[in-house]
Amino acid sequence: RLEEDLADKKILVTAGGTQEPLDPVRYIGNYSTGKMGYKIASEAAKRGAEVTLVTAPTSLDAPQNVEIIKVQTAQEMYQAVMKEEDSQDVIIKAAAVADYRPEVRESNKIKKSDSNLTLKLERNPDILAELGKVKGDKVLVGFAAESEKLKANAKEKLIKKNIDLIVANDITAKDAGFASDTNQVIIISEDEEVELPNLSKREVATRLLDKVNQYLKGE
Ligand code: C5P
């Protein structure tokens, strides 16, 4: 592989888990650490791409030579991605986006009482599905964290969201998925399923970008 084989390509990556505020001190979140997305952004930049990283809060250091856009909620991520999407060659959605947000964001801290509390949640936009609707020539890549029927569920998402590649991982597997430094994935396209062994997230990023590059070249 050439050193700068992604030169002149614009790649947007999303990473981290969105946070959906309930009140000034609480939010609904998930276990995503952002490691996978940050590795993809950093590897893409090393290979010469012009990279934008739209990131939900993480504890990770910003990768070198990457433009960073910080967001908190799914709606903010949606706005940021939609503003940039038109100029991108590739969009890789590694973020764990909350499907629902609290209907009300209280301006004061919610007080406890002796009774139970019921939260009302409303749907967030599915950013990847919205991108699929305005796909054009872009290469769109999604992730699918599944706990059952891995391949079938991932393939269904590929088709339903109108995307090119989906990186499926079994979140119940050992040393894979959230927080881990390694990941075991299957890269699924319309006509191919490539099962990779357990690899470092950096190596998974490399393999994924190789695949993306094949698409860019029309192979
Ligand atoms: O449907 P599901 O959430 O499993 O799909 C996962 C893929 O869709 C990931 O790439 C994720 O970033 C993206 N997604 C999104 N907006 C949502 C939910 C998921 O972009 N509201």
Short mmCIF file of C-alpha atoms and ligand atoms in Angstrom, two decimals:
data_model
loop_
_atom_site.label_atom_id
_atom_site.label_comp_id
_atom_site.label_asym_id
_atom_site.label_seq_id
_atom_site.Cartn_x
_atom_site.Cartn_y
_atom_site.Cartn_z
CA ARG A 1 0.00 0.00 0.00
CA LEU A 2 1.25 3.48 -0.85
CA GLU A 3 2.07 5.72 2.11
CA GLU A 4 -0.37 8.48 1.17
CA ASP A 5 -2.93 6.46 -0.72
CA LEU A 6 -5.82 8.61 0.61
CA ALA A 7 -4.28 11.96 -0.41
CA ASP A 8 -6.86 14.47 -1.74
CA LYS A 9 -9.72 12.53 -0.15
CA LYS A 10 -12.04 14.17 2.35
CA ILE A 11 -13.10 11.78 5.10
CA LEU A 12 -15.48 12.55 7.95
CA VAL A 13 -15.50 10.22 10.95
CA THR A 14 -17.87 10.30 13.92
CA ALA A 15 -16.85 8.82 17.25
CA GLY A 16 -17.80 8.47 20.88
CA GLY A 17 -21.10 8.02 22.62
CA THR A 18 -23.61 10.85 22.54
CA GLN A 19 -24.94 12.23 25.84
CA GLU A 20 -28.59 13.19 26.18
CA PRO A 21 -29.13 15.61 29.07
CA LEU A 22 -31.91 15.13 31.60
CA ASP A 23 -31.07 18.14 33.73
CA PRO A 24 -27.95 20.25 34.47
CA VAL A 25 -26.16 17.35 36.18
CA ARG A 26 -27.39 14.16 34.48
CA TYR A 27 -27.51 12.57 31.07
CA ILE A 28 -28.37 9.29 29.35
CA GLY A 29 -25.24 7.82 27.81
CA ASN A 30 -23.64 4.59 26.64
CA TYR A 31 -20.36 2.67 27.05
CA SER A 32 -18.67 3.85 23.84
CA THR A 33 -15.15 5.18 24.48
CA GLY A 34 -14.51 6.51 20.97
CA LYS A 35 -11.37 4.38 20.51
CA MET A 36 -12.39 2.82 17.20
CA GLY A 37 -13.42 6.11 15.56
CA TYR A 38 -10.32 7.96 16.79
CA LYS A 39 -8.08 5.23 15.36
CA ILE A 40 -9.85 5.46 12.01
CA ALA A 41 -9.44 9.25 11.96
CA SER A 42 -5.79 9.05 12.90
CA GLU A 43 -4.94 6.31 10.36
CA ALA A 44 -6.82 8.14 7.57
CA ALA A 45 -4.86 11.33 8.31
CA LYS A 46 -1.56 9.40 8.24
CA ARG A 47 -2.55 8.11 4.81
CA GLY A 48 -2.95 11.65 3.53
CA ALA A 49 -6.70 12.21 3.81
CA GLU A 50 -8.19 15.52 4.92
CA VAL A 51 -10.00 14.30 8.02
CA THR A 52 -12.83 15.82 10.05
CA LEU A 53 -13.67 14.09 13.33
CA VAL A 54 -17.09 14.85 14.78
CA THR A 55 -16.78 13.59 18.31
CA ALA A 56 -19.06 13.10 21.27
CA PRO A 57 -17.31 13.49 24.65
CA THR A 58 -14.40 11.06 25.18
CA SER A 59 -11.29 10.97 27.35
CA LEU A 60 -9.01 10.41 24.34
CA ASP A 61 -6.31 12.74 23.00
CA ALA A 62 -7.14 14.43 19.71
CA PRO A 63 -5.45 12.67 16.77
CA GLN A 64 -2.78 14.62 14.84
CA ASN A 65 -3.66 16.53 11.68
CA VAL A 66 -7.39 16.08 12.10
CA GLU A 67 -10.03 18.81 12.29
CA ILE A 68 -12.06 18.23 15.46
CA ILE A 69 -15.70 19.21 15.91
CA LYS A 70 -16.94 18.54 19.44
CA VAL A 71 -20.60 17.73 20.08
CA GLN A 72 -22.58 16.31 22.96
CA THR A 73 -26.01 15.15 21.80
CA ALA A 74 -27.27 13.17 18.82
CA GLN A 75 -29.02 16.29 17.51
CA GLU A 76 -25.79 18.28 17.67
CA MET A 77 -23.96 15.45 15.89
CA TYR A 78 -26.69 15.40 13.24
CA GLN A 79 -26.34 19.17 12.65
CA ALA A 80 -22.53 18.99 12.47
CA VAL A 81 -22.50 16.03 10.08
CA MET A 82 -25.19 17.47 7.80
CA LYS A 83 -23.27 20.74 7.52
CA GLU A 84 -20.18 18.90 6.30
CA GLU A 85 -21.60 15.94 4.38
CA ASP A 86 -21.83 17.50 0.93
CA SER A 87 -18.09 18.09 0.58
CA GLN A 88 -17.00 14.63 1.79
CA ASP A 89 -15.78 11.67 -0.25
CA VAL A 90 -16.23 9.25 2.64
CA ILE A 91 -18.26 9.29 5.87
CA ILE A 92 -17.57 6.69 8.54
CA LYS A 93 -20.08 6.59 11.39
CA ALA A 94 -18.31 4.89 14.28
CA ALA A 95 -20.20 6.89 16.93
CA ALA A 96 -22.68 5.25 19.27
CA VAL A 97 -25.61 7.59 18.77
CA ALA A 98 -28.46 7.60 21.27
CA ASP A 99 -31.66 6.53 19.54
CA TYR A 100 -33.76 8.43 22.10
CA ARG A 101 -33.41 11.62 24.15
CA PRO A 102 -35.37 12.84 27.18
CA GLU A 103 -38.39 14.71 25.91
CA VAL A 104 -37.76 17.45 28.46
CA ARG A 105 -34.37 18.82 29.48
CA GLU A 106 -35.09 20.24 32.94
CA SER A 107 -33.38 23.55 33.66
CA ASN A 108 -33.14 22.70 37.36
CA LYS A 109 -31.83 19.53 38.96
CA ILE A 110 -34.56 16.90 39.23
CA LYS A 111 -35.41 16.42 42.93
CA LYS A 112 -35.99 13.00 44.37
CA SER A 113 -39.27 12.18 46.04
CA ASP A 114 -40.60 9.00 47.65
CA SER A 115 -42.39 7.89 44.48
CA ASN A 116 -40.94 6.41 41.30
CA LEU A 117 -40.01 8.58 38.38
CA THR A 118 -41.02 7.89 34.78
CA LEU A 119 -38.97 9.38 31.98
CA LYS A 120 -40.44 10.19 28.60
CA LEU A 121 -38.07 9.74 25.66
CA GLU A 122 -38.38 10.88 22.08
CA ARG A 123 -36.67 9.66 18.92
CA ASN A 124 -33.42 11.14 17.72
CA PRO A 125 -32.70 11.38 14.02
CA ASP A 126 -30.90 8.35 12.54
CA ILE A 127 -27.93 10.26 11.13
CA LEU A 128 -26.68 7.42 8.97
CA ALA A 129 -30.11 6.79 7.45
CA GLU A 130 -30.41 10.52 6.65
CA LEU A 131 -26.97 10.37 4.99
CA GLY A 132 -28.16 7.39 2.95
CA LYS A 133 -30.92 9.55 1.51
CA VAL A 134 -28.42 12.13 0.18
CA LYS A 135 -25.68 9.63 -0.64
CA GLY A 136 -24.60 10.67 -4.14
CA ASP A 137 -21.08 9.39 -4.96
CA LYS A 138 -20.01 9.26 -1.33
CA VAL A 139 -18.78 6.10 0.31
CA LEU A 140 -20.86 5.58 3.46
CA VAL A 141 -19.71 3.29 6.23
CA GLY A 142 -21.69 2.30 9.30
CA PHE A 143 -21.05 0.19 12.35
CA ALA A 144 -23.38 -2.40 13.77
CA ALA A 145 -22.93 -3.50 17.34
CA GLU A 146 -25.08 -6.57 17.73
CA SER A 147 -25.72 -9.06 20.48
CA GLU A 148 -27.56 -11.59 18.30
CA LYS A 149 -27.97 -12.58 14.63
CA LEU A 150 -24.87 -10.52 13.83
CA LYS A 151 -24.62 -10.93 10.05
CA ALA A 152 -28.34 -10.86 9.29
CA ASN A 153 -29.01 -7.75 11.38
CA ALA A 154 -25.96 -5.96 9.96
CA LYS A 155 -26.87 -6.80 6.36
CA GLU A 156 -30.38 -5.53 6.96
CA LYS A 157 -28.97 -2.19 8.18
CA LEU A 158 -26.71 -1.95 5.12
CA ILE A 159 -29.70 -2.19 2.82
CA LYS A 160 -32.19 -0.20 4.90
CA LYS A 161 -29.84 2.75 5.46
CA ASN A 162 -28.49 2.70 1.86
CA ILE A 163 -24.82 2.47 2.78
CA ASP A 164 -21.80 0.78 1.17
CA LEU A 165 -20.06 -0.96 4.03
CA ILE A 166 -21.04 -2.02 7.50
CA VAL A 167 -18.60 -3.09 10.18
CA ALA A 168 -20.38 -5.64 12.33
CA ASN A 169 -19.21 -6.69 15.73
CA ASP A 170 -20.60 -9.01 18.30
CA ILE A 171 -20.66 -7.00 21.54
CA THR A 172 -20.95 -10.17 23.60
CA ALA A 173 -17.58 -11.48 22.25
CA LYS A 174 -14.47 -11.43 24.44
CA ASP A 175 -11.86 -8.68 23.75
CA ALA A 176 -14.04 -6.88 21.25
CA GLY A 177 -16.29 -3.88 21.08
CA PHE A 178 -16.71 -1.19 23.72
CA ALA A 179 -13.65 -0.03 25.68
CA SER A 180 -11.45 -2.85 24.37
CA ASP A 181 -8.19 -2.07 22.54
CA THR A 182 -8.93 -4.89 20.15
CA ASN A 183 -11.93 -5.66 18.03
CA GLN A 184 -13.25 -8.60 16.04
CA VAL A 185 -15.38 -7.54 13.12
CA ILE A 186 -16.93 -8.61 9.87
CA ILE A 187 -16.81 -6.04 7.08
CA ILE A 188 -19.97 -6.49 5.07
CA SER A 189 -20.75 -5.04 1.66
CA GLU A 190 -23.56 -5.88 -0.71
CA ASP A 191 -21.70 -8.81 -2.25
CA GLU A 192 -19.02 -9.73 0.25
CA GLU A 193 -18.47 -10.60 3.91
CA VAL A 194 -14.90 -10.37 5.18
CA GLU A 195 -14.43 -11.89 8.62
CA LEU A 196 -11.34 -10.48 10.28
CA PRO A 197 -9.56 -12.11 13.22
CA ASN A 198 -9.29 -10.32 16.59
CA LEU A 199 -7.04 -7.35 15.79
CA SER A 200 -5.92 -4.12 17.41
CA LYS A 201 -8.35 -1.28 16.68
CA ARG A 202 -5.56 0.37 14.69
CA GLU A 203 -5.28 -2.70 12.47
CA VAL A 204 -9.08 -2.86 12.09
CA ALA A 205 -8.94 0.80 11.01
CA THR A 206 -6.25 -0.02 8.45
CA ARG A 207 -8.21 -2.92 6.97
CA LEU A 208 -11.37 -0.85 6.83
CA LEU A 209 -9.60 2.04 5.07
CA ASP A 210 -8.12 -0.44 2.56
CA LYS A 211 -11.66 -1.53 1.77
CA VAL A 212 -12.90 2.07 1.55
CA ASN A 213 -10.04 2.86 -0.84
CA GLN A 214 -11.11 0.02 -3.14
CA TYR A 215 -14.55 1.65 -3.31
CA LEU A 216 -13.04 5.07 -4.05
CA LYS A 217 -11.08 3.54 -6.89
CA GLY A 218 -14.25 1.86 -8.15
CA GLU A 219 -12.79 -1.63 -7.70
O1 C5P B 1 -29.36 1.02 13.77
P1 C5P B 1 -28.11 1.04 14.56
O2 C5P B 1 -28.09 2.10 15.62
O3 C5P B 1 -27.67 -0.28 15.10
O4 C5P B 1 -27.00 1.42 13.46
C1 C5P B 1 -25.69 1.68 13.83
C2 C5P B 1 -25.08 2.64 12.85
O5 C5P B 1 -25.96 3.75 12.63
C3 C5P B 1 -23.79 3.25 13.38
O6 C5P B 1 -22.93 3.50 12.28
C4 C5P B 1 -24.29 4.54 14.04
O7 C5P B 1 -23.28 5.53 14.09
C5 C5P B 1 -25.43 4.95 13.14
N1 C5P B 1 -26.52 5.69 13.84
C6 C5P B 1 -26.76 7.02 13.52
N2 C5P B 1 -27.79 7.70 14.15
C7 C5P B 1 -28.57 7.08 15.06
C8 C5P B 1 -28.32 5.73 15.39
C9 C5P B 1 -27.30 5.07 14.77
O8 C5P B 1 -26.05 7.56 12.68
N3 C5P B 1 -29.56 7.78 15.66
#
